[in-house]
Every structure is written in structure tokens, then in C-alpha cells.
XYZ file of N, CA and C in Angstrom:
456
model
N 0.826 -1.134 -0.099
C -0.130 -0.041 0.252
C 0.616 1.119 0.302
N 0.557 2.010 -0.966
C 1.170 3.177 -1.294
C 0.864 4.386 0.252
N 1.790 5.411 0.762
C 1.695 6.318 1.601
C 0.659 7.334 0.742
N -0.054 7.880 1.687
C -1.232 9.017 1.019
C -0.476 10.224 0.927
N -0.495 10.969 -0.491
C -0.203 12.211 -0.532
C -0.471 13.518 0.508
N -0.094 14.527 0.873
C -0.276 15.636 1.439
C -1.743 15.926 1.424
N -2.072 16.105 -0.230
C -3.582 16.357 -0.305
C -4.625 15.248 -0.159
N -4.118 14.065 -0.239
C -4.820 12.939 0.271
C -5.193 12.945 1.716
N -4.043 13.252 2.389
C -4.268 13.223 3.525
C -5.107 14.330 4.380
N -5.253 15.584 3.588
C -5.623 16.898 4.079
C -7.134 16.638 3.541
N -7.666 15.786 2.720
C -8.832 15.810 2.140
C -9.448 14.415 3.373
N -8.728 13.269 3.605
C -9.197 12.626 4.616
C -9.460 13.403 6.046
N -8.670 14.246 6.635
C -8.659 14.818 7.464
C -10.085 15.783 7.631
N -10.298 16.490 6.599
C -11.593 17.269 6.267
C -12.676 16.252 6.311
N -12.777 15.344 5.413
C -13.821 14.238 5.553
C -13.984 13.913 7.013
N -12.850 13.247 7.625
C -13.143 12.701 8.892
C -13.868 14.064 9.964
N -13.564 15.151 9.742
C -14.006 16.089 10.593
C -15.755 16.286 10.531
N -16.308 16.167 9.399
C -17.293 16.278 8.928
C -18.218 15.034 9.463
N -17.930 13.904 9.384
C -18.159 12.621 9.652
C -18.197 12.785 11.423
N -17.435 13.573 11.599
C -17.452 13.604 13.725
C -18.690 14.518 13.656
N -18.943 15.479 13.216
C -20.154 16.344 13.592
C -21.499 15.279 13.239
N -21.458 14.712 12.102
C -22.653 14.043 11.957
C -22.644 13.060 12.684
N -21.893 12.204 13.387
C -22.038 11.669 14.479
C -22.270 12.007 15.691
N -22.241 13.284 15.845
C -22.160 13.954 17.238
C -21.206 13.694 18.200
N -20.111 13.213 17.651
C -18.781 12.748 18.487
C -17.762 13.907 18.698
N -18.048 14.378 19.987
C -17.535 15.772 20.330
C -16.278 15.453 20.817
N -15.807 14.034 21.418
C -14.325 13.701 21.480
C -13.575 13.242 20.358
N -14.303 12.507 19.321
C -13.463 12.364 17.764
C -13.500 13.984 17.312
N -14.043 15.123 17.179
C -14.131 16.635 16.742
C -13.052 17.107 17.734
N -13.115 16.853 18.933
C -12.184 17.601 19.665
C -10.728 17.280 19.288
N -10.360 16.003 18.876
C -9.156 15.682 18.532
C -8.511 15.888 17.042
N -9.441 16.499 16.340
C -9.231 17.032 15.051
C -9.044 18.334 14.824
N -9.059 19.274 16.070
C -8.398 20.614 16.124
C -7.307 20.768 16.585
N -6.258 21.837 16.394
C -5.146 22.101 16.901
C -5.377 22.331 18.290
N -4.542 22.080 18.905
C -4.733 22.014 20.635
C -3.633 23.058 21.045
N -3.834 23.917 22.461
C -2.805 24.542 22.895
C -3.317 26.114 22.662
N -3.200 27.024 23.428
C -3.854 28.055 23.832
C -2.964 28.913 22.531
N -1.913 28.783 22.354
C -1.158 29.483 21.286
C -1.197 29.242 19.674
N -2.224 28.197 19.676
C -2.863 27.789 18.477
C -3.620 28.768 17.609
N -4.289 29.383 18.169
C -5.100 30.563 17.558
C -6.234 29.893 16.683
N -7.080 28.770 17.174
C -7.969 28.140 16.189
C -9.013 29.498 16.320
N -10.068 29.165 15.385
C -11.126 30.147 14.874
C -12.200 29.520 14.617
N -13.376 29.701 14.466
C -14.732 29.293 13.755
C -15.662 30.227 13.456
N -16.018 30.339 12.067
C -17.214 31.112 12.124
C -18.268 30.116 11.502
N -19.302 29.990 12.243
C -20.610 29.410 11.881
C -21.530 30.082 11.063
N -22.342 29.781 10.037
C -22.994 30.654 9.530
C -23.990 31.622 10.283
N -24.052 32.742 10.245
C -25.005 33.716 10.806
C -24.102 34.036 12.342
N -23.134 33.519 12.850
C -22.517 33.533 13.887
C -21.246 34.496 14.115
N -21.041 35.047 15.473
C -19.883 35.694 15.018
C -18.679 35.088 14.986
N -17.193 35.406 14.848
C -16.311 34.895 14.912
C -15.876 34.003 16.473
N -15.668 33.184 16.290
C -15.394 32.446 17.749
C -13.516 32.122 17.657
N -13.138 32.370 18.880
C -11.528 32.393 18.850
C -11.397 31.639 20.081
N -10.328 30.679 20.035
C -9.690 29.571 21.013
C -10.423 28.314 21.224
N -9.553 27.747 21.378
C -10.151 26.091 21.161
C -11.283 25.732 21.875
N -11.367 26.366 23.252
C -12.658 26.145 24.371
C -13.740 26.705 23.653
N -13.859 27.571 22.894
C -15.031 28.389 22.393
C -15.366 27.555 21.598
N -14.434 27.262 20.600
C -14.844 26.697 19.095
C -15.484 24.906 19.342
N -14.922 24.430 20.541
C -15.491 23.406 20.558
C -16.654 23.398 21.658
N -16.945 24.368 22.235
C -18.399 24.403 23.269
C -19.263 25.057 22.168
N -18.931 25.586 20.883
C -19.853 25.756 20.056
C -20.525 24.703 19.210
N -19.496 23.269 19.006
C -20.038 22.581 18.366
C -20.598 21.851 19.218
N -20.765 21.653 20.543
C -21.326 20.773 21.655
C -22.789 21.231 21.747
N -22.957 22.674 21.559
C -23.889 23.033 21.536
C -24.983 22.954 20.143
N -24.264 23.076 19.157
C -25.082 22.567 17.989
C -25.475 21.378 17.792
N -24.450 20.140 18.181
C -24.704 18.712 18.295
C -25.912 18.643 19.304
N -26.000 19.411 20.554
C -27.207 18.926 21.497
C -28.186 19.407 21.067
N -28.556 20.162 19.899
C -29.686 20.980 19.393
C -29.822 20.459 18.238
N -29.176 19.397 17.525
C -29.604 19.118 16.100
C -29.579 17.687 16.476
N -30.901 16.997 15.929
C -31.334 15.838 16.125
C -30.384 14.921 15.113
N -30.364 15.525 13.789
C -29.832 14.978 12.431
C -29.128 16.113 11.830
N -27.579 15.555 11.350
C -27.376 16.357 10.031
C -26.977 15.700 9.428
N -26.814 15.849 8.067
C -25.646 14.913 7.372
C -25.223 16.353 6.267
N -23.565 15.949 6.040
C -23.288 16.490 5.120
C -23.073 15.956 3.492
N -23.173 16.536 2.766
C -22.758 16.213 1.316
C -21.964 17.238 0.383
N -20.548 16.656 0.765
C -19.779 17.836 0.273
C -19.492 17.669 -1.211
N -19.497 19.008 -2.065
C -19.318 19.193 -3.404
C -18.333 20.371 -3.642
N -17.681 20.514 -4.634
C -16.865 21.405 -4.981
C -15.596 21.585 -4.213
N -15.260 19.980 -4.066
C -14.098 20.282 -2.591
C -12.663 20.624 -3.752
N -11.943 21.287 -3.043
C -10.384 21.678 -3.546
C -9.733 22.005 -2.331
N -8.284 20.880 -2.556
C -7.505 20.879 -1.841
C -6.271 21.864 -1.792
N -5.996 22.688 -1.154
C -4.446 23.507 -1.809
C -3.757 23.171 -0.251
N -2.050 22.506 -0.719
C -1.200 22.561 0.444
C 0.016 23.258 0.257
N 0.612 23.967 0.898
C 1.692 24.777 0.869
C 2.345 24.588 2.474
N 3.759 23.893 2.100
C 4.091 23.642 3.432
C 3.546 22.946 4.381
N 3.246 23.419 5.627
C 2.538 22.829 6.702
C 1.289 23.541 6.638
N 0.822 24.211 5.712
C -0.648 24.634 5.820
C -1.419 24.242 4.587
N -2.544 23.848 4.779
C -3.362 23.362 3.710
C -4.815 24.135 3.847
N -5.127 24.313 2.689
C -6.672 25.001 2.638
C -7.614 24.101 2.157
N -8.561 23.891 2.524
C -10.228 22.926 1.646
C -11.275 23.970 1.750
N -11.714 24.515 0.161
C -12.870 24.813 0.069
C -13.998 24.013 -0.268
N -14.686 23.850 0.295
C -16.049 23.127 -0.650
C -17.370 23.940 -0.210
N -18.534 23.040 -0.915
C -19.518 23.347 -0.704
C -20.251 22.306 0.432
N -20.738 22.889 1.438
C -21.449 21.949 2.551
C -22.864 21.805 1.872
N -23.406 20.575 1.173
C -25.068 20.423 1.309
C -25.457 19.544 2.392
N -26.291 20.478 3.147
C -26.514 20.186 4.630
C -27.936 19.501 4.726
N -28.269 18.708 5.230
C -29.776 18.106 5.470
C -29.865 17.903 6.938
N -30.629 18.727 7.737
C -30.729 18.456 9.144
C -32.044 18.303 9.752
N -32.414 18.045 10.553
C -33.753 17.664 11.241
C -33.485 18.326 12.770
N -34.407 19.178 13.421
C -34.607 19.653 14.780
C -34.826 18.485 15.542
N -34.942 19.085 16.827
C -35.532 18.254 17.848
C -36.883 17.540 17.545
N -37.153 16.187 18.126
C -38.315 15.472 18.069
C -39.456 16.339 18.297
N -40.552 16.253 17.682
C -41.848 16.989 18.170
C -42.438 15.970 18.843
N -44.053 16.296 19.364
C -44.712 15.595 20.502
C -44.621 14.212 20.143
N -44.955 13.651 18.665
C -44.858 12.237 18.581
C -43.564 11.550 19.170
N -42.330 12.095 19.040
C -41.290 11.590 19.207
C -40.742 11.368 17.874
N -40.959 12.094 16.716
C -40.363 11.890 15.532
C -39.495 13.015 15.283
N -38.578 12.776 14.314
C -37.764 13.627 13.966
C -38.413 14.726 13.436
N -38.206 16.260 13.667
C -38.712 17.299 13.206
C -38.531 17.302 11.964
N -39.084 18.484 11.144
C -38.809 18.500 9.565
C -37.618 18.716 9.268
N -37.321 17.976 8.173
C -35.733 18.106 7.584
C -35.876 19.410 6.954
N -34.454 20.066 6.890
C -34.015 21.203 6.312
C -33.124 20.732 5.419
N -32.732 21.676 4.490
C -31.832 21.893 3.210
C -31.215 22.948 3.228
N -29.705 23.089 3.465
C -29.321 24.411 3.509
C -27.614 24.127 2.592
N -27.287 25.176 1.930
C -26.409 25.141 1.216
C -25.281 26.382 1.999
N -23.905 25.966 2.331
C -22.841 26.841 2.953
C -21.918 26.498 2.109
N -21.088 27.583 1.748
C -19.634 27.360 1.592
C -18.751 27.510 2.465
N -17.525 26.896 2.479
C -16.819 26.463 3.845
C -15.153 26.625 3.415
N -14.654 27.259 4.049
C -12.962 27.234 4.115
C -12.646 26.196 5.454
N -11.847 25.467 5.252
C -11.353 24.602 6.463
C -9.748 24.706 6.479
N -8.834 25.467 7.037
C -7.660 25.589 7.567
C -6.847 24.684 8.192
N -6.043 24.001 7.925
C -5.610 22.736 8.409
C -3.787 23.387 8.387
N -3.264 22.613 9.615
C -1.751 22.746 10.104
C -1.256 21.233 10.172
N -0.243 21.261 9.796
C 0.801 20.034 9.754
C 1.375 19.639 11.491
N 0.801 18.693 11.922
C 1.371 18.656 13.063
C 2.126 17.027 13.117
N 2.921 16.755 14.380
C 3.202 15.741 14.400
C 2.259 14.492 14.293
N 1.190 14.881 14.752
C -0.107 13.575 14.894
C -0.884 13.620 13.458
N -0.502 14.325 12.454
C -1.088 14.626 11.425
C -1.698 16.270 11.537
N -2.576 16.259 10.287
C -3.130 17.380 9.976
C -4.415 17.881 10.767
N -4.645 18.920 11.564
C -5.360 19.600 12.889
C -6.145 20.676 12.187
N -7.318 21.092 12.159
C -7.823 21.791 12.131
C -7.683 23.191 12.735
N -7.216 24.524 11.904
C -6.866 25.698 12.500
C -7.908 26.413 12.527
N -8.941 26.695 11.249
C -9.778 27.353 11.263
C -10.819 26.620 10.352
N -11.944 27.296 10.816
C -13.276 26.640 10.029
C -14.053 27.962 9.696
N -14.615 28.087 8.339
C -15.775 29.466 8.165
C -16.331 28.908 7.298
N -17.719 28.878 7.471
C -19.131 28.605 7.139
C -19.864 29.880 6.362
N -20.249 29.843 5.400
C -21.022 31.049 5.224
C -22.446 30.904 4.057
N -23.427 31.138 4.537
C -24.674 30.500 4.132
C -24.587 31.265 2.353
N -25.196 30.013 1.334
C -25.477 30.700 0.208
C -26.587 31.322 0.314
N -27.080 32.438 -0.084
C -28.440 33.040 0.047
C -28.828 33.007 -1.204
N -28.759 33.058 -2.605
C -28.956 33.129 -3.332
C -28.040 32.010 -4.626
N -29.052 31.491 -5.503
C -28.444 30.944 -6.646
C -27.688 31.600 -7.579
N -26.674 31.297 -8.156
C -26.128 31.858 -9.236
C -27.029 31.834 -10.656
N -27.131 32.519 -11.557
C -27.982 32.123 -12.928
C -26.879 33.046 -13.892
N -27.384 32.592 -15.035
C -26.389 33.230 -16.028
C -27.518 34.414 -16.653
N -27.052 35.471 -16.867
C -27.537 36.757 -17.171
C -28.119 36.463 -18.717
N -29.376 37.156 -18.253
C -30.370 37.045 -19.321
C -29.833 38.136 -20.346
N -30.717 38.454 -21.297
C -30.511 39.434 -22.283
C -31.353 40.464 -21.613
N -32.635 40.599 -20.598
C -33.066 41.529 -20.045
C -32.014 42.259 -19.116
N -31.374 41.712 -18.650
C -30.227 41.716 -17.354
C -29.191 42.539 -18.207
N -28.872 42.845 -19.313
C -27.902 42.999 -19.995
C -27.754 44.726 -20.060
N -26.373 45.453 -19.777
C -26.858 46.921 -19.463
C -26.692 47.432 -21.128
N -27.464 48.468 -21.675
C -27.239 48.951 -22.816
C -26.356 50.187 -23.060
């Protein structure tokens, strides 16, 4: 078996991040983020302010996991760029999620959402670790210009 390239390792780390969120596995998720106060980790969830520091970032994921009964990510447009010990992954998160159970004990309505994300990783002796995550909602679909919209 051949060793994975840096790009393949980063893409695997990125996929592992989303899988941990889907499972609601805070312990695994914690192991994916850079450790140490000097690490400068940050996170921007769609519609949230910037969260800084490992503790604040992990608390945000604990809150999201506690209030989301079901979440699944379908990643598209994944692009991995590696430069020395830093890597950038950009992707579109096609999210399907459901809220807390309703009166009958059934999962709340499922909601779809598109989010574009940038995930920055740093190489460590333990492998690639998340340094920053930034998700921004896609508010409008892009369409090609029509003749009516073309300036005269």
C-alpha cells in the first residue's frame, strides 16, 4: 500500500471532521482541532460571530450537536491546496438537518441548506489538524445573465 499524498491526507482529515459532526462525536471532533492556547484556532458558523480559542470553538460544536437531532453533509466542489505545513480546503456543504423530536417522538422536519466553507489545516506530528473553519450561507443561486439584465 502506498503512502497518502499531503492532498489525500488533508482531504481525509476534512472528511473525518464532517463525519464526526454527523455522528455528534465531540471527543473525535476535539481530537481534530489544533491543541494549545497559542494555536489561535477560530471558527465562523453561518450567521455567528467569530469564535476564537479552542475552548470556545469546541463549546459551539457541543451546543450545535445538543440541539441538532440529525445532520448530514454532502460535500461538493472540494478543492485542496497544500503549501508547506498549511492546507486550505474549500467546499460546498450541502446540509440536510432535522431539529429536535416533536410531540410524537418523531424527528422534526428536515431542512436543506447550502453553505460554502473554508477549512484551514496545519501539519502537526499527529497529522493534519484544523486551525480554522469558516462557513457562509449561500443566500441566492447564481444564474446566467439574460438579455433583459444586460446593460445597454
